[in-house]
C-alpha cells in the first residue's frame, strides 16, 4: 500500500483518540486539556469544534465512535 503522508492536522494538544466516519469522509480527534475537533478528510478543514465538557478530567477525550449513520 501507498503510505505517503498527504496532510497533517493540527489539534493543538496531544491527541488521544481519533476515528474515521463509516464512509471515510470525516475524522474526529480529541485529546487532553482540550476540545474535540471534526475534520473533513479531503481538504483538512475543521467542520466543528466541540468544547471540553465541564467535569472532564485532565486526560480529556479517551475514545470516539461514529454510528452507522455517521453521527458521533
Short mmCIF file of N, CA, C and O in Angstrom, two decimals:
data_model
loop_
_atom_site.label_atom_id
_atom_site.label_comp_id
_atom_site.label_asym_id
_atom_site.label_seq_id
_atom_site.Cartn_x
_atom_site.Cartn_y
_atom_site.Cartn_z
N UNK A 1 0.82 -1.20 0.00
CA UNK A 1 0.00 0.00 0.00
C UNK A 1 0.86 1.26 0.00
O UNK A 1 1.97 1.26 0.50
N UNK A 2 0.32 2.32 -0.55
CA UNK A 2 1.00 3.61 -0.57
C UNK A 2 0.82 4.30 0.77
O UNK A 2 -0.30 4.61 1.17
N UNK A 3 1.91 4.54 1.50
CA UNK A 3 1.85 5.15 2.83
C UNK A 3 2.34 6.59 2.81
O UNK A 3 2.89 7.08 3.78
N UNK A 4 2.14 7.29 1.71
CA UNK A 4 2.57 8.66 1.57
C UNK A 4 1.75 9.57 2.49
O UNK A 4 0.51 9.51 2.49
N UNK A 5 2.42 10.41 3.26
CA UNK A 5 1.74 11.37 4.12
C UNK A 5 1.12 12.45 3.24
O UNK A 5 1.82 13.12 2.47
N UNK A 6 -0.18 12.61 3.32
CA UNK A 6 -0.87 13.59 2.49
C UNK A 6 -1.06 14.93 3.19
O UNK A 6 -1.06 15.97 2.57
N UNK A 7 -1.26 14.88 4.49
CA UNK A 7 -1.54 16.11 5.23
C UNK A 7 -1.39 15.84 6.71
O UNK A 7 -1.57 14.73 7.16
N UNK A 8 -1.06 16.87 7.46
CA UNK A 8 -1.11 16.80 8.91
C UNK A 8 -2.20 17.74 9.39
O UNK A 8 -2.44 18.79 8.79
N UNK A 9 -2.87 17.36 10.45
CA UNK A 9 -3.96 18.15 11.00
C UNK A 9 -3.55 18.60 12.39
O UNK A 9 -3.22 17.77 13.24
N UNK A 10 -3.55 19.89 12.62
CA UNK A 10 -3.11 20.43 13.91
C UNK A 10 -4.27 20.48 14.89
O UNK A 10 -5.26 21.17 14.66
N UNK A 11 -4.12 19.75 15.96
CA UNK A 11 -5.15 19.74 17.01
C UNK A 11 -4.80 20.71 18.13
O UNK A 11 -5.67 21.17 18.84
N UNK A 12 -3.54 21.02 18.31
CA UNK A 12 -3.12 21.96 19.33
C UNK A 12 -2.67 21.32 20.63
O UNK A 12 -2.02 21.97 21.44
N UNK A 13 -3.02 20.06 20.87
CA UNK A 13 -2.58 19.34 22.07
C UNK A 13 -2.34 17.88 21.67
O UNK A 13 -2.51 17.49 20.53
N UNK A 14 -1.97 17.09 22.67
CA UNK A 14 -1.79 15.66 22.44
C UNK A 14 -3.13 15.03 22.09
O UNK A 14 -4.10 15.19 22.81
N UNK A 15 -3.18 14.33 20.98
CA UNK A 15 -4.41 13.64 20.57
C UNK A 15 -4.37 12.23 21.14
O UNK A 15 -3.41 11.50 20.96
N UNK A 16 -5.43 11.87 21.84
CA UNK A 16 -5.51 10.56 22.47
C UNK A 16 -6.45 9.61 21.76
O UNK A 16 -6.40 8.41 21.99
N UNK A 17 -7.33 10.14 20.92
CA UNK A 17 -8.30 9.28 20.25
C UNK A 17 -8.71 9.89 18.92
O UNK A 17 -8.98 11.09 18.85
N UNK A 18 -8.71 9.09 17.86
CA UNK A 18 -9.21 9.51 16.56
C UNK A 18 -10.04 8.39 15.96
O UNK A 18 -9.86 7.22 16.30
N UNK A 19 -10.94 8.76 15.09
CA UNK A 19 -11.72 7.76 14.37
C UNK A 19 -12.23 8.35 13.07
O UNK A 19 -12.47 9.56 12.98
N UNK A 20 -12.34 7.52 12.05
CA UNK A 20 -12.92 7.91 10.78
C UNK A 20 -14.40 7.58 10.78
O UNK A 20 -14.83 6.59 11.37
N UNK A 21 -15.18 8.40 10.07
CA UNK A 21 -16.60 8.10 9.88
C UNK A 21 -16.72 6.86 9.00
O UNK A 21 -15.77 6.48 8.31
N UNK A 22 -17.88 6.21 9.00
CA UNK A 22 -18.05 4.98 8.22
C UNK A 22 -17.69 5.13 6.74
O UNK A 22 -17.11 4.23 6.14
N UNK A 23 -17.97 6.26 6.15
CA UNK A 23 -17.65 6.48 4.74
C UNK A 23 -16.25 7.01 4.51
O UNK A 23 -15.81 7.15 3.37
N UNK A 24 -15.53 7.32 5.59
CA UNK A 24 -14.15 7.81 5.47
C UNK A 24 -14.03 9.28 5.15
O UNK A 24 -12.92 9.78 4.96
N UNK A 25 -15.14 10.01 5.12
CA UNK A 25 -15.07 11.42 4.75
C UNK A 25 -14.81 12.36 5.92
O UNK A 25 -14.41 13.51 5.72
N UNK A 26 -15.01 11.90 7.16
CA UNK A 26 -14.79 12.72 8.34
C UNK A 26 -13.81 12.05 9.28
O UNK A 26 -13.71 10.82 9.33
N UNK A 27 -13.11 12.87 10.05
CA UNK A 27 -12.17 12.38 11.06
C UNK A 27 -12.43 13.16 12.34
O UNK A 27 -12.47 14.40 12.31
N UNK A 28 -12.66 12.47 13.43
CA UNK A 28 -12.85 13.10 14.73
C UNK A 28 -11.62 12.84 15.58
O UNK A 28 -11.09 11.74 15.60
N UNK A 29 -11.15 13.87 16.28
CA UNK A 29 -9.99 13.72 17.14
C UNK A 29 -10.17 14.50 18.42
O UNK A 29 -10.75 15.59 18.42
N UNK A 30 -9.69 13.96 19.50
CA UNK A 30 -9.78 14.63 20.79
C UNK A 30 -8.58 14.28 21.65
O UNK A 30 -7.96 13.23 21.46
N UNK A 31 -8.27 15.16 22.58
CA UNK A 31 -7.10 14.92 23.41
C UNK A 31 -7.21 15.52 24.78
O UNK A 31 -8.29 15.84 25.25
N UNK A 32 -6.06 15.71 25.39
CA UNK A 32 -6.01 16.18 26.77
C UNK A 32 -6.20 17.69 26.84
O UNK A 32 -5.82 18.40 25.92
N UNK A 33 -6.76 18.15 27.95
CA UNK A 33 -6.95 19.57 28.25
C UNK A 33 -7.63 20.33 27.12
O UNK A 33 -7.39 21.50 26.93
N UNK A 34 -8.42 19.67 26.33
CA UNK A 34 -8.81 20.32 25.10
C UNK A 34 -10.22 20.02 24.68
O UNK A 34 -10.99 19.37 25.36
N UNK A 35 -10.49 20.47 23.51
CA UNK A 35 -11.76 20.26 22.85
C UNK A 35 -11.62 19.10 21.87
O UNK A 35 -10.54 18.58 21.69
N UNK A 36 -12.72 18.78 21.25
CA UNK A 36 -12.71 17.77 20.19
C UNK A 36 -12.89 18.48 18.86
O UNK A 36 -13.61 19.47 18.77
N UNK A 37 -12.22 18.00 17.84
CA UNK A 37 -12.33 18.58 16.51
C UNK A 37 -12.87 17.56 15.53
O UNK A 37 -12.56 16.36 15.63
N UNK A 38 -13.64 18.03 14.57
CA UNK A 38 -14.16 17.20 13.49
C UNK A 38 -13.66 17.80 12.17
O UNK A 38 -13.94 18.96 11.87
N UNK A 39 -12.85 17.01 11.45
CA UNK A 39 -12.25 17.47 10.20
C UNK A 39 -12.91 16.82 8.99
O UNK A 39 -13.33 15.67 9.06
N UNK A 40 -12.90 17.53 7.87
CA UNK A 40 -13.24 16.96 6.58
C UNK A 40 -11.94 16.39 6.02
O UNK A 40 -10.95 17.10 5.88
N UNK A 41 -11.92 15.12 5.70
CA UNK A 41 -10.68 14.43 5.32
C UNK A 41 -10.10 14.97 4.01
O UNK A 41 -8.90 15.21 3.93
N UNK A 42 -10.90 15.19 3.00
CA UNK A 42 -10.34 15.51 1.68
C UNK A 42 -9.61 16.85 1.62
O UNK A 42 -8.70 17.00 0.81
N UNK A 43 -9.96 17.81 2.47
CA UNK A 43 -9.25 19.09 2.43
C UNK A 43 -8.66 19.53 3.78
O UNK A 43 -8.01 20.55 3.87
N UNK A 44 -8.90 18.75 4.84
CA UNK A 44 -8.33 19.05 6.15
C UNK A 44 -9.01 20.18 6.89
O UNK A 44 -8.51 20.63 7.92
N UNK A 45 -10.15 20.65 6.40
CA UNK A 45 -10.81 21.77 7.07
C UNK A 45 -11.53 21.28 8.34
O UNK A 45 -12.03 20.17 8.40
N UNK A 46 -11.55 22.15 9.35
CA UNK A 46 -12.25 21.84 10.60
C UNK A 46 -13.72 22.20 10.40
O UNK A 46 -14.06 23.34 10.09
N UNK A 47 -14.59 21.22 10.57
CA UNK A 47 -16.02 21.43 10.41
C UNK A 47 -16.68 21.88 11.70
O UNK A 47 -17.59 22.69 11.70
N UNK A 48 -16.23 21.30 12.82
CA UNK A 48 -16.81 21.62 14.11
C UNK A 48 -15.74 21.55 15.19
O UNK A 48 -14.85 20.71 15.13
N UNK A 49 -15.87 22.43 16.16
CA UNK A 49 -15.05 22.38 17.37
C UNK A 49 -16.00 22.20 18.54
O UNK A 49 -16.89 23.02 18.74
N UNK A 50 -15.83 21.11 19.25
CA UNK A 50 -16.68 20.83 20.41
C UNK A 50 -15.91 21.20 21.66
O UNK A 50 -14.82 20.70 21.89
N UNK A 51 -16.45 22.09 22.49
CA UNK A 51 -15.73 22.50 23.70
C UNK A 51 -15.62 21.34 24.70
O UNK A 51 -16.41 20.41 24.68
N UNK A 52 -14.63 21.46 25.55
CA UNK A 52 -14.44 20.46 26.60
C UNK A 52 -15.63 20.49 27.55
O UNK A 52 -15.97 21.54 28.09
N UNK A 53 -16.28 19.36 27.76
CA UNK A 53 -17.42 19.33 28.68
C UNK A 53 -16.98 19.62 30.11
O UNK A 53 -15.89 19.25 30.51
N UNK A 54 -17.81 20.28 30.88
CA UNK A 54 -17.48 20.53 32.28
C UNK A 54 -17.38 19.20 33.02
O UNK A 54 -18.08 18.25 32.71
N UNK A 55 -16.46 19.13 33.94
CA UNK A 55 -16.26 17.92 34.72
C UNK A 55 -15.31 16.92 34.09
O UNK A 55 -14.97 15.92 34.68
N UNK A 56 -14.87 17.18 32.86
CA UNK A 56 -13.95 16.27 32.19
C UNK A 56 -12.57 16.44 32.81
O UNK A 56 -12.09 17.55 32.98
N UNK A 57 -11.93 15.34 33.17
CA UNK A 57 -10.63 15.44 33.83
C UNK A 57 -9.53 15.82 32.84
O UNK A 57 -9.76 15.99 31.65
N UNK A 58 -8.31 15.95 33.33
CA UNK A 58 -7.19 16.41 32.54
C UNK A 58 -6.83 15.48 31.40
O UNK A 58 -6.18 15.88 30.45
N UNK A 59 -7.25 14.22 31.47
CA UNK A 59 -6.92 13.30 30.39
C UNK A 59 -7.80 13.52 29.17
O UNK A 59 -7.52 13.05 28.10
N UNK A 60 -8.90 14.24 29.34
CA UNK A 60 -9.72 14.64 28.22
C UNK A 60 -10.40 13.47 27.52
O UNK A 60 -10.81 12.50 28.13
N UNK A 61 -10.49 13.59 26.21
CA UNK A 61 -11.19 12.59 25.40
C UNK A 61 -10.38 11.31 25.33
O UNK A 61 -9.20 11.33 25.00
N UNK A 62 -11.00 10.19 25.64
CA UNK A 62 -10.31 8.91 25.63
C UNK A 62 -10.79 7.99 24.51
O UNK A 62 -10.17 6.97 24.25
N UNK A 63 -11.87 8.34 23.85
CA UNK A 63 -12.36 7.48 22.78
C UNK A 63 -13.46 8.14 21.98
O UNK A 63 -14.12 9.06 22.45
N UNK A 64 -13.63 7.68 20.76
CA UNK A 64 -14.64 8.18 19.83
C UNK A 64 -15.28 7.01 19.14
O UNK A 64 -14.66 5.98 18.96
N UNK A 65 -16.48 7.23 18.67
CA UNK A 65 -17.13 6.24 17.80
C UNK A 65 -18.19 6.93 16.96
O UNK A 65 -18.92 7.80 17.47
N UNK A 66 -18.25 6.59 15.71
CA UNK A 66 -19.34 7.02 14.83
C UNK A 66 -20.34 5.89 14.79
O UNK A 66 -19.96 4.71 14.80
N UNK A 67 -21.62 6.23 14.70
CA UNK A 67 -22.61 5.17 14.48
C UNK A 67 -22.70 4.86 12.99
O UNK A 67 -22.02 5.50 12.18
N UNK A 68 -23.50 3.91 12.60
CA UNK A 68 -23.59 3.51 11.18
C UNK A 68 -24.06 4.64 10.28
O UNK A 68 -23.75 4.67 9.10
N UNK A 69 -24.83 5.58 10.85
CA UNK A 69 -25.34 6.70 10.08
C UNK A 69 -24.30 7.82 9.95
O UNK A 69 -24.52 8.79 9.24
N UNK A 70 -23.19 7.71 10.67
CA UNK A 70 -22.13 8.70 10.58
C UNK A 70 -22.15 9.76 11.64
O UNK A 70 -21.40 10.73 11.58
N UNK A 71 -23.02 9.63 12.67
CA UNK A 71 -23.04 10.59 13.77
C UNK A 71 -22.07 10.14 14.86
O UNK A 71 -21.88 8.95 15.07
N UNK A 72 -21.49 11.13 15.57
CA UNK A 72 -20.60 10.80 16.69
C UNK A 72 -21.41 10.39 17.87
O UNK A 72 -22.47 10.87 18.13
#
